[in-house]
CSV table of C-alpha atoms in Angstrom, one decimal:
chain,number,residue,atom,x,y,z
A,571,MET,CA,17.0,103.2,76.4
A,572,ALA,CA,13.3,103.2,75.4
A,573,LYS,CA,12.7,103.0,71.6
A,574,ILE,CA,10.7,106.1,70.2
A,575,PRO,CA,7.8,105.5,67.9
A,576,VAL,CA,7.8,107.6,64.8
A,577,GLN,CA,5.1,107.8,62.0
A,578,PHE,CA,5.2,109.5,58.8
A,579,THR,CA,4.1,109.0,55.3
A,580,LEU,CA,7.0,107.9,52.6
A,581,ASN,CA,5.8,108.4,49.1
A,582,GLY,CA,2.2,108.4,50.1
A,583,ALA,CA,2.4,105.3,52.1
A,584,GLU,CA,2.0,105.2,56.0
A,585,LYS,CA,5.0,104.2,57.8
A,586,ALA,CA,5.8,103.5,61.5
A,587,GLU,CA,8.9,102.4,63.2
A,588,PHE,CA,10.5,102.1,66.8
A,589,ILE,CA,13.7,103.9,66.5
A,590,ASP,CA,16.6,104.7,69.0
A,591,SER,CA,16.9,108.5,70.0
A,592,GLY,CA,19.4,110.0,67.7
A,593,THR,CA,18.7,107.8,64.7
A,594,THR,CA,19.0,109.9,61.5
A,595,LEU,CA,16.2,109.9,59.1
A,596,LEU,CA,18.7,108.6,56.4
A,597,HIS,CA,19.5,105.5,58.7
A,598,ALA,CA,15.7,105.0,59.3
A,599,LEU,CA,14.9,105.0,55.7
A,600,ARG,CA,17.6,102.8,54.4
A,601,ASP,CA,18.2,100.3,57.3
A,602,LYS,CA,14.7,100.2,59.0
A,603,ILE,CA,12.3,100.9,56.2
A,604,GLY,CA,14.4,99.6,53.2
A,605,ASP,CA,14.1,102.6,50.8
A,606,THR,CA,17.7,102.9,49.6
A,607,SER,CA,17.3,105.7,47.3
A,608,PRO,CA,18.8,108.4,49.6
A,609,LYS,CA,22.6,107.5,49.6
A,610,GLY,CA,24.9,108.1,52.5
A,611,GLY,CA,28.0,110.0,51.1
A,612,CYS,CA,29.6,112.2,53.5
A,613,HIS,CA,27.1,111.9,56.7
A,614,GLN,CA,27.9,115.5,57.5
A,615,GLY,CA,25.5,117.5,55.3
A,616,THR,CA,28.1,118.6,52.7
A,617,CYS,CA,27.4,116.2,49.5
A,618,GLY,CA,23.8,116.1,49.1
A,619,ALA,CA,23.5,112.4,48.3
A,620,CYS,CA,21.1,111.8,51.1
A,621,SER,CA,18.7,114.6,50.0
A,622,VAL,CA,15.0,113.8,50.3
A,623,ILE,CA,11.8,116.2,50.3
A,624,ILE,CA,10.0,116.7,53.7
A,625,ASP,CA,6.7,118.5,53.5
A,626,GLY,CA,7.7,120.2,50.1
A,627,GLU,CA,11.3,121.3,51.3
A,628,LEU,CA,14.6,120.0,50.3
A,629,ARG,CA,16.3,118.4,53.6
A,630,LEU,CA,19.4,116.3,54.1
A,631,SER,CA,18.3,113.2,55.6
A,632,CYS,CA,21.9,112.7,57.3
A,633,LEU,CA,21.4,115.6,59.3
A,634,THR,CA,17.8,115.3,60.4
A,635,LEU,CA,16.5,113.2,63.3
A,636,ALA,CA,14.0,110.6,62.3
A,637,GLU,CA,12.1,111.3,65.5
A,638,THR,CA,11.5,115.2,64.3
A,639,CYS,CA,9.6,113.7,61.3
A,640,ASN,CA,6.5,112.8,63.0
A,641,GLY,CA,3.5,113.4,61.1
A,642,ALA,CA,5.6,114.6,58.0
A,643,ALA,CA,5.1,113.7,54.3
A,644,ILE,CA,8.4,112.4,53.0
A,645,THR,CA,9.4,112.0,49.3
A,646,THR,CA,12.2,110.1,47.9
A,647,THR,CA,13.5,109.5,44.6
A,648,SER,CA,12.1,105.8,44.8
A,649,GLY,CA,8.6,107.4,44.9
A,650,LEU,CA,8.7,109.4,41.8
A,651,SER,CA,7.8,106.8,39.1
A,652,GLN,CA,4.0,106.2,38.6
A,653,GLY,CA,3.1,102.6,37.7
A,654,GLY,CA,6.5,101.9,36.0
A,655,VAL,CA,6.4,105.1,34.3
A,656,LEU,CA,9.4,107.4,35.1
A,657,HIS,CA,9.0,111.1,36.4
A,658,PRO,CA,10.0,113.6,33.8
A,659,LEU,CA,12.9,114.2,35.8
A,660,GLN,CA,14.3,110.6,35.7
A,661,ARG,CA,13.4,110.2,32.0
A,662,ALA,CA,15.6,113.5,31.4
A,663,PHE,CA,18.5,112.3,33.4
A,664,LEU,CA,18.5,109.1,31.2
A,665,ASP,CA,18.1,110.7,28.1
A,666,ALA,CA,20.8,113.3,28.9
A,667,PHE,CA,23.2,110.6,30.1
A,668,ALA,CA,23.3,112.7,33.2
A,669,THR,CA,24.3,109.8,35.4
A,670,GLN,CA,27.4,107.9,35.5
A,671,CYS,CA,28.4,105.8,38.8
A,672,GLY,CA,24.7,107.1,39.9
A,673,PHE,CA,25.6,107.6,43.7
A,674,CYS,CA,24.7,111.5,43.5
A,675,THR,CA,21.7,110.8,41.2
A,676,PRO,CA,18.8,110.5,43.7
A,677,GLY,CA,20.0,113.5,45.5
A,678,MET,CA,20.2,115.7,42.3
A,679,ILE,CA,16.8,114.5,41.3
A,680,MET,CA,15.6,115.6,44.7
A,681,ALA,CA,17.2,118.9,44.5
A,682,ALA,CA,15.8,119.4,41.1
A,683,LYS,CA,12.3,118.4,41.8
A,684,VAL,CA,11.9,121.0,44.6
A,685,LEU,CA,13.4,123.7,42.1
A,686,LEU,CA,10.8,122.8,39.5
A,687,ASP,CA,8.0,122.5,42.1
A,688,HIS,CA,8.6,126.0,43.2
A,689,THR,CA,10.2,127.5,39.8
A,690,PRO,CA,8.7,125.6,36.9
A,691,ASP,CA,10.7,127.5,34.1
A,692,PRO,CA,14.0,128.2,35.7
A,693,SER,CA,17.0,129.9,34.2
A,694,ARG,CA,20.4,127.9,33.8
A,695,ASP,CA,21.5,130.2,36.9
A,696,GLU,CA,18.6,128.9,39.0
A,697,VAL,CA,19.3,125.5,38.1
A,698,VAL,CA,23.0,125.8,38.9
A,699,GLU,CA,22.0,127.4,42.2
A,700,ALA,CA,19.7,124.6,43.2
A,701,LEU,CA,22.2,121.9,42.4
A,702,SER,CA,25.1,123.5,44.2
A,703,GLY,CA,24.6,121.7,47.5
A,704,ASN,CA,25.2,118.4,45.7
A,705,ILE,CA,28.5,116.9,44.8
A,706,CYS,CA,29.1,114.8,41.6
A,707,ARG,CA,32.5,113.3,40.8
A,708,CYS,CA,31.7,111.9,37.4
A,709,THR,CA,29.7,113.9,34.9
A,710,GLY,CA,31.1,117.3,35.1
A,711,TYR,CA,27.5,118.7,36.1
A,712,GLU,CA,26.9,119.9,32.6
A,713,PRO,CA,24.7,116.9,31.5
A,714,ILE,CA,22.9,117.2,34.9
A,715,ILE,CA,22.2,120.9,34.3
A,716,GLN,CA,21.0,120.1,30.6
A,717,ALA,CA,18.6,117.2,32.1
A,718,VAL,CA,16.9,119.6,34.7
A,719,LEU,CA,16.4,122.3,32.0
A,720,THR,CA,15.0,119.7,29.6
A,721,ALA,CA,12.6,118.2,32.1
A,722,ALA,CA,11.4,121.8,32.8
A,723,ARG,CA,10.5,122.3,29.2
A,724,SER,CA,9.0,119.0,28.9
A,725,ASN,CA,6.7,119.9,32.1
A,726,SER,CA,5.8,123.3,30.5
A,727,GLN,CA,4.9,121.5,27.3
A,728,ASN,CA,2.7,119.0,29.1
A,729,ALA,CA,1.1,121.8,31.0
A,730,ALA,CA,0.4,123.8,28.1
B,158,MET,CA,46.0,145.5,38.8
B,159,ALA,CA,43.9,144.0,36.2
B,160,ILE,CA,42.3,140.9,35.0
B,161,LYS,CA,44.2,139.6,32.2
B,162,ARG,CA,43.2,137.1,29.6
B,163,GLY,CA,45.1,134.5,28.0
B,164,ARG,CA,44.9,131.4,25.6
B,165,GLY,CA,46.8,128.0,25.7
B,166,VAL,CA,47.2,125.0,23.6
B,167,ALA,CA,48.4,121.4,24.4
B,168,ALA,CA,48.5,118.2,22.6
B,169,ILE,CA,48.9,114.8,24.1
B,170,ASN,CA,49.5,111.2,23.0
B,171,TYR,CA,48.1,108.9,25.6
B,172,PRO,CA,48.5,105.0,26.2
B,173,THR,CA,45.6,102.6,26.4
B,174,GLY,CA,46.7,100.0,29.2
B,175,MET,CA,50.3,99.7,31.0
B,176,ASN,CA,52.1,96.4,30.2
B,177,LEU,CA,55.1,97.1,32.7
B,178,GLY,CA,54.4,93.6,34.2
B,179,GLY,CA,52.3,92.0,31.4
B,180,ASP,CA,48.9,93.4,31.1
B,181,PRO,CA,46.2,90.5,30.7
B,182,THR,CA,42.4,90.5,30.7
B,183,GLN,CA,40.5,87.2,30.1
B,184,ALA,CA,36.7,86.6,29.6
B,185,LEU,CA,34.1,83.8,29.4
B,186,VAL,CA,30.9,83.5,27.1
B,187,HIS,CA,28.5,81.0,27.4
B,188,SER,CA,24.7,80.8,26.2
B,189,THR,CA,21.8,79.9,28.5
B,190,PRO,CA,19.5,77.3,27.5
B,191,THR,CA,17.4,79.9,25.9
B,192,GLY,CA,20.1,81.3,23.6
B,193,ASN,CA,20.9,84.4,25.7
B,194,PHE,CA,24.5,84.9,26.3
B,195,MET,CA,26.4,85.5,29.4
B,196,VAL,CA,29.7,87.3,29.4
B,197,THR,CA,31.8,86.8,32.6
B,198,LEU,CA,34.6,89.3,33.6
B,199,SER,CA,36.3,90.4,36.5
B,200,SER,CA,36.5,93.8,34.9
B,201,VAL,CA,34.7,96.5,37.0
B,202,ASP,CA,32.0,98.9,35.7
B,203,LEU,CA,32.4,102.1,38.0
B,204,GLY,CA,29.9,103.8,36.0
B,205,GLN,CA,32.0,104.4,32.7
B,206,GLY,CA,29.7,101.9,30.9
B,207,MET,CA,31.7,98.9,30.6
B,208,LYS,CA,28.9,96.5,30.7
B,209,GLN,CA,27.1,98.2,27.9
B,210,ILE,CA,30.1,98.2,25.9
B,211,MET,CA,31.1,94.6,26.4
B,212,ALA,CA,27.5,93.6,25.9
B,213,GLN,CA,27.6,95.5,22.3
B,214,ILE,CA,31.0,93.6,21.5
B,215,CYS,CA,29.7,90.3,22.5
B,216,ALA,CA,26.5,90.7,20.7
B,217,GLU,CA,28.1,92.0,17.6
B,218,THR,CA,30.7,89.2,17.4
B,219,ILE,CA,28.0,86.4,18.0
B,220,GLY,CA,25.5,88.0,15.9
B,221,VAL,CA,22.6,88.6,18.3
B,222,PRO,CA,20.9,91.8,19.3
B,223,THR,CA,22.5,93.4,22.3
B,224,ASP,CA,19.6,92.9,24.7
B,225,ARG,CA,20.3,89.1,24.3
B,226,VAL,CA,23.5,89.5,26.3
B,227,VAL,CA,24.1,89.9,30.1
B,228,VAL,CA,27.6,90.8,31.4
B,229,ASP,CA,28.3,89.6,34.7
B,230,THR,CA,31.3,91.3,36.5
B,231,ALA,CA,30.2,90.2,39.8
B,232,ASP,CA,33.3,88.9,41.7
B,233,THR,CA,36.9,89.3,41.1
B,234,ASP,CA,37.7,86.2,43.4
B,235,THR,CA,35.8,83.8,41.0
B,236,GLY,CA,35.7,85.7,37.5
B,237,PRO,CA,38.3,85.2,34.8
B,238,HIS,CA,41.3,87.2,35.5
B,239,CYS,CA,41.4,91.0,34.8
B,240,MET,CA,44.2,93.7,35.6
B,241,GLY,CA,41.4,96.0,36.3
B,242,THR,CA,39.7,98.9,34.9
B,243,PHE,CA,42.4,101.7,34.9
B,244,ALA,CA,44.8,103.3,32.5
B,245,SER,CA,41.8,103.6,30.0
B,246,ARG,CA,42.3,99.9,29.3
B,247,GLY,CA,38.8,98.5,29.9
B,248,THR,CA,37.3,98.8,26.4
B,249,HIS,CA,40.5,97.8,24.7
B,250,ARG,CA,41.8,94.8,26.7
B,251,ALA,CA,38.6,93.3,27.9
B,252,GLY,CA,36.9,94.1,24.7
B,253,ASN,CA,39.5,92.0,22.6
B,254,ALA,CA,39.0,89.1,25.3
B,255,VAL,CA,35.4,89.1,24.7
B,256,ILE,CA,35.7,89.1,20.9
B,257,GLN,CA,37.8,86.0,21.1
B,258,ALA,CA,35.6,84.2,23.5
B,259,ALA,CA,32.3,85.2,21.5
B,260,ARG,CA,34.0,84.1,18.2
B,261,GLU,CA,34.8,80.7,19.9
B,262,ALA,CA,31.0,80.6,21.3
B,263,ARG,CA,29.7,81.4,17.8
B,264,GLN,CA,31.5,78.6,16.1
B,265,VAL,CA,30.1,76.1,18.4
B,266,MET,CA,26.5,77.7,17.9
B,267,LEU,CA,27.1,77.4,14.1
B,268,GLU,CA,28.1,73.9,14.4
B,269,VAL,CA,25.1,72.8,16.2
B,270,ALA,CA,23.0,74.8,13.7
B,271,ALA,CA,24.6,73.1,11.0
B,272,GLU,CA,23.7,69.5,12.5
B,273,GLU,CA,20.1,70.8,13.0
B,274,LEU,CA,19.9,72.0,9.3
B,275,GLU,CA,22.1,69.3,7.8
B,276,VAL,CA,24.4,71.8,6.1
B,277,ASN,CA,28.0,72.8,6.6
B,278,ALA,CA,28.7,75.3,9.3
B,279,SER,CA,30.9,77.5,6.9
B,280,ASP,CA,27.6,78.0,4.9
B,281,LEU,CA,25.6,79.6,7.8
B,282,GLU,CA,25.5,83.4,8.8
B,283,THR,CA,23.6,85.2,11.4
B,284,ASP,CA,21.0,87.8,10.8
B,285,GLY,CA,21.7,89.9,13.7
B,286,GLN,CA,18.0,89.3,15.0
B,287,GLY,CA,18.5,86.0,16.7
B,288,ASN,CA,18.4,83.6,13.6
B,289,ILE,CA,21.0,81.6,12.0
B,290,LEU,CA,20.5,81.3,8.0
B,291,VAL,CA,21.9,79.3,5.1
B,292,LYS,CA,24.1,81.7,3.1
B,293,GLY,CA,22.1,82.4,-0.1
B,294,ALA,CA,19.0,80.4,1.0
B,295,PRO,CA,17.6,82.3,4.0
B,296,GLN,CA,14.5,80.3,3.8
B,297,ARG,CA,16.3,77.6,5.4
B,298,SER,CA,16.9,79.0,8.8
B,299,ILE,CA,16.9,78.1,12.8
B,300,SER,CA,16.5,80.5,15.8
B,301,ILE,CA,19.3,80.9,18.2
B,302,PHE,CA,16.8,79.8,20.7
B,303,ASP,CA,16.1,76.5,19.1
B,304,VAL,CA,19.9,76.1,18.5
B,305,ALA,CA,20.7,76.6,22.1
B,306,LEU,CA,17.9,74.2,23.4
B,307,SER,CA,19.2,71.6,21.0
B,308,ALA,CA,22.7,72.1,22.1
B,309,HIS,CA,21.8,71.7,25.9
B,310,PHE,CA,19.0,69.1,25.7
B,311,LYS,CA,19.8,67.2,22.6
B,312,ARG,CA,23.5,67.2,21.6
B,313,GLY,CA,25.2,67.9,25.0
B,314,ARG,CA,27.1,70.7,23.6
B,315,SER,CA,28.3,73.9,25.4
B,316,ILE,CA,27.9,76.9,23.3
B,317,SER,CA,31.0,78.7,25.1
B,318,GLY,CA,34.3,80.3,24.5
B,319,ARG,CA,37.4,81.5,26.1
B,320,GLY,CA,38.9,84.9,25.6
B,321,MET,CA,42.3,85.7,26.5
B,322,PHE,CA,44.0,89.0,25.8
B,323,LEU,CA,47.6,89.7,26.7
B,324,ILE,CA,50.0,92.5,26.1
B,325,PRO,CA,53.3,90.8,27.3
B,326,ARG,CA,55.7,92.6,29.5
B,327,SER,CA,58.0,95.1,27.8
B,328,TYR,CA,61.7,94.9,29.2
B,329,PRO,CA,64.0,98.0,28.4
B,330,GLU,CA,66.8,97.4,26.0
B,331,LYS,CA,70.0,97.3,28.0
B,332,GLU,CA,72.0,99.7,25.8
B,333,THR,CA,69.2,102.4,25.2
B,334,GLY,CA,66.6,101.8,27.9
B,335,ALA,CA,63.9,102.1,25.0
B,336,MET,CA,60.9,100.0,25.8
B,337,LYS,CA,57.3,99.7,24.7
B,338,PRO,CA,55.4,100.2,28.2
B,339,SER,CA,52.0,100.8,26.5
B,340,THR,CA,50.1,100.3,23.3
B,341,CYS,CA,47.4,101.7,21.2
B,342,TYR,CA,47.8,105.5,21.7
B,343,ALA,CA,44.9,107.9,21.6
B,344,HIS,CA,45.5,111.5,21.0
B,345,ALA,CA,43.8,114.8,22.0
B,346,CYS,CA,44.3,118.5,21.8
B,347,THR,CA,42.8,121.3,23.9
B,348,VAL,CA,42.7,125.0,23.7
B,349,ALA,CA,41.9,126.8,26.8
B,350,GLU,CA,41.1,130.5,27.4
B,351,VAL,CA,41.5,131.9,31.1
B,352,GLU,CA,41.2,135.0,33.0
B,353,VAL,CA,43.6,135.8,35.6
B,354,ASP,CA,43.2,138.5,38.2
B,355,ASP,CA,46.9,139.7,39.1
B,356,GLU,CA,45.8,141.1,42.2
B,357,THR,CA,44.3,138.0,43.8
B,358,GLY,CA,45.8,135.2,41.5
B,359,GLU,CA,42.3,134.1,40.9
B,360,ILE,CA,42.0,132.0,37.6
B,361,THR,CA,38.5,131.6,35.8
B,362,VAL,CA,38.5,129.2,32.8
B,363,LEU,CA,36.2,130.6,30.3
B,364,THR,CA,36.6,127.9,27.5
B,365,VAL,CA,37.9,124.6,26.8
B,366,LYS,CA,37.8,123.4,23.3
B,367,ASN,CA,38.9,119.6,23.0
B,368,VAL,CA,39.5,117.4,20.1
B,369,PHE,CA,39.8,113.8,21.0
B,370,GLU,CA,41.1,111.0,18.6
B,371,ILE,CA,39.9,107.9,20.2
B,372,GLY,CA,39.7,105.0,17.7
B,373,ARG,CA,36.2,104.2,17.0
B,374,ALA,CA,33.4,105.4,19.3
B,375,LEU,CA,31.7,102.1,20.2
B,376,ASN,CA,29.0,103.8,21.8
B,377,PRO,CA,29.0,107.6,20.7
B,378,LYS,CA,26.6,109.1,23.5
B,379,MET,CA,28.7,107.2,26.2
B,380,VAL,CA,31.9,108.4,24.8
B,381,GLU,CA,30.7,112.0,24.8
B,382,GLN,CA,29.6,111.5,28.4
B,383,GLN,CA,33.1,110.3,29.3
B,384,LEU,CA,34.6,113.0,27.6
B,385,VAL,CA,32.6,116.0,28.9
B,386,GLY,CA,33.2,114.6,32.4
B,387,GLY,CA,36.8,114.0,31.8
B,388,SER,CA,37.4,117.4,30.3
B,389,TRP,CA,36.0,118.8,33.5
B,390,MET,CA,38.1,116.6,35.7
B,391,GLY,CA,41.2,117.9,33.7
B,392,ILE,CA,40.4,121.4,34.8
B,393,SER,CA,39.9,120.1,38.3
B,394,HIS,CA,43.3,118.7,38.3
B,395,ALA,CA,45.0,121.8,36.7
B,396,LEU,CA,43.4,124.1,39.4
B,397,TYR,CA,41.9,122.4,42.3
B,398,GLU,CA,42.7,119.0,43.4
B,399,THR,CA,45.3,118.1,46.0
B,400,THR,CA,45.5,116.3,49.3
B,401,GLU,CA,48.7,118.0,50.1
B,402,PRO,CA,48.9,121.7,49.1
B,403,TYR,CA,52.2,122.1,50.8
B,404,TYR,CA,53.5,118.7,49.9
B,405,PRO,CA,55.2,116.8,51.6
B,406,ASP,CA,53.6,118.8,54.6
B,407,ARG,CA,50.0,117.5,55.2
B,408,ASP,CA,49.0,120.8,56.7
B,409,HIS,CA,45.8,122.2,55.1
B,410,GLY,CA,45.1,119.0,53.1
B,411,GLY,CA,41.6,117.9,53.0
B,412,THR,CA,40.5,114.9,55.3
B,413,ASP,CA,37.5,113.8,53.6
B,414,PHE,CA,36.1,113.9,50.1
B,415,ASN,CA,33.9,116.7,50.6
B,416,GLN,CA,37.1,118.6,51.3
B,417,TYR,CA,38.7,117.8,48.3
B,418,LEU,CA,38.2,120.6,46.0
B,419,MET,CA,36.6,120.1,42.6
B,420,PRO,CA,34.9,122.7,40.5
B,421,GLY,CA,31.2,122.8,41.5
B,422,PRO,CA,28.1,123.4,38.9
B,423,GLY,CA,28.9,127.3,39.3
B,424,ASP,CA,32.5,126.8,38.1
B,425,LEU,CA,32.0,125.3,34.6
B,426,ALA,CA,34.0,126.6,31.7
B,427,GLN,CA,32.2,126.6,28.3
B,428,THR,CA,33.2,123.2,26.9
B,429,GLU,CA,33.4,122.1,23.4
B,430,ILE,CA,34.0,118.3,22.3
B,431,ILE,CA,34.9,117.1,18.9
B,432,VAL,CA,35.6,113.5,18.5
B,433,LEU,CA,37.8,112.0,15.7
B,434,GLU,CA,37.2,108.5,14.7
B,435,ARG,CA,40.6,106.9,13.4
B,436,PRO,CA,39.8,103.0,14.0
B,437,SER,CA,43.0,101.5,15.7
B,438,ALA,CA,44.3,98.3,14.3
B,439,ASP,CA,44.5,96.2,17.4
B,440,GLY,CA,41.4,97.7,19.1
B,441,PRO,CA,38.0,95.8,19.4
B,442,TYR,CA,36.2,97.2,16.5
B,443,GLY,CA,38.6,99.8,16.2
B,444,ALA,CA,38.4,101.3,19.6
B,445,LYS,CA,41.0,102.9,21.8
B,446,GLY,CA,40.8,103.9,25.5
B,447,PRO,CA,38.9,107.3,25.9
B,448,GLY,CA,38.5,107.1,29.6
B,449,GLU,CA,41.6,108.5,31.5
B,450,MET,CA,43.1,110.1,28.5
B,451,CYS,CA,40.4,112.6,28.0
B,452,ALA,CA,41.4,114.5,31.4
B,453,ASN,CA,44.9,115.2,30.4
B,454,PRO,CA,45.3,117.8,27.7
B,455,GLN,CA,43.2,120.5,29.6
B,456,ILE,CA,46.2,120.8,32.4
B,457,PRO,CA,49.2,122.0,30.0
B,458,ALA,CA,46.6,123.9,28.0
B,459,ILE,CA,45.6,125.7,31.1
B,460,ALA,CA,49.3,126.2,32.5
B,461,ASN,CA,50.1,127.8,28.9
B,462,ALA,CA,47.1,129.9,29.2
B,463,VAL,CA,48.1,131.2,32.4
B,464,PHE,CA,51.6,132.0,31.0
B,465,ASP,CA,50.0,133.7,28.1
B,466,ALA,CA,47.9,135.9,30.7
B,467,VAL,CA,50.2,136.9,33.2
B,468,GLY,CA,53.6,135.8,32.0
B,469,VAL,CA,54.5,133.2,34.8
B,470,ARG,CA,55.2,129.6,34.4
B,471,ILE,CA,53.6,127.4,37.1
B,472,ASP,CA,55.1,123.8,37.0
B,473,THR,CA,53.3,122.6,40.3
B,474,LEU,CA,49.8,121.4,40.4
B,475,PRO,CA,47.2,122.5,41.1
B,476,ILE,CA,47.6,126.1,39.7
B,477,THR,CA,46.3,128.0,42.8
B,478,PRO,CA,46.0,131.8,43.1
B,479,GLU,CA,48.5,131.5,46.0
B,480,ARG,CA,51.1,130.0,43.4
B,481,ILE,CA,50.3,132.6,40.9
B,482,LEU,CA,50.7,135.4,43.3
B,483,ARG,CA,54.1,134.0,44.5
B,484,ALA,CA,55.3,133.8,41.0
B,485,LEU,CA,54.2,137.2,40.1
B,486,LYS,CA,56.0,138.4,43.1
B,487,ALA,CA,59.2,136.7,42.0
B,488,GLN,CA,58.9,137.8,38.5
B,489,ALA,CA,58.6,141.3,39.8
B,490,SER,CA,61.6,141.2,42.1
B,491,ASN,CA,63.9,139.8,39.2
């Protein structure tokens, strides 16, 4: 079967690939383009480890066909740091010891980023709601919730 | 029909490691030509922080900053033997092996430094910053960088050491069956508060207050991280987790990890953690095993809290709404 061309921007850089029809965005990102920050956990859209941001919205890359992403702007966790300086969310996750095995962390950070982009000063309940599609099996979630709240506070201080 | 509140307490002793067949871990330590130190292990870091702790232990023993130590746990086929990271044994067993290996390496390092400084090795000490000094005359010193270069290129020495830690197999006494299957007990106590809806059987854990006695906390923030996650896992064991809800029947069991119930971020109990440090006699720098131990006391505490709330004893895990309702029904018919 003929390959399909697909073009999008990934963390600001233009990418173009020929893919098989039906290729998931997760597979295209990890195995074609080489961005392994989205993780393949359940491959059925329930664990959130593959979360990426497409045109500002949180999406599960394991359930998104790459061919539907033509012209899209895609952000992954590997694109968050700027010139070696960590994004406030990454810094907050480190400082709060909000990661152990680390497998869920990129998806958690994507979910948290979309929350903070839309709701810069979220309540605890809003953080819980935003993370509820992401499974963690190490931390007990509390350090992750605290990290997101801390990042929100540091963002609002920087803005002030 | 009402929501009833109950409180339960439980205390545990929990072993470090398991020597039913002998419980060994071995370690190798060697210096690079520039005076960094490699720790080679087969003990695997699953995210619990093994590499960081072993780097700290090696650095402390040799007398260098922690960032001068690299821990390689790459391959269980080729590394020194380890039984594995389970049973809260990683820090204790591998840590003791690393101390022994690092002591031997330190001794060679001091011998080479002694030759360079033309003094006796027993008159030397480390400053923890990467230098070796003559005791009482710190102006006579040499950097560990230069000692390693000398060992490698001038004196033909390997600054290295072997570490072997073994808790031997314990056999039961024939008469009494008494045996010592494990060592170095850690301790914990939890008070849990729950609400139980006696109409639906639903349980809400309101608070868990935990005290953990874990020897010495070699890295307090990482210990806290383990304990917070572990306390949550204990609640999960008590109320959520099973692959066979109708054991031994497999019906209704999860078939994938995303169908394996654990509490989500909206199901968290208010959690308190208190750490008591009572350094253990045989632990590396006094450490015991906090890992698996910390997920245990919540289970009996919650079972006791359920009993306090609605007067039924659930002795099968997980304590599901269905089990509570069946027990309440049986209680009412008696």
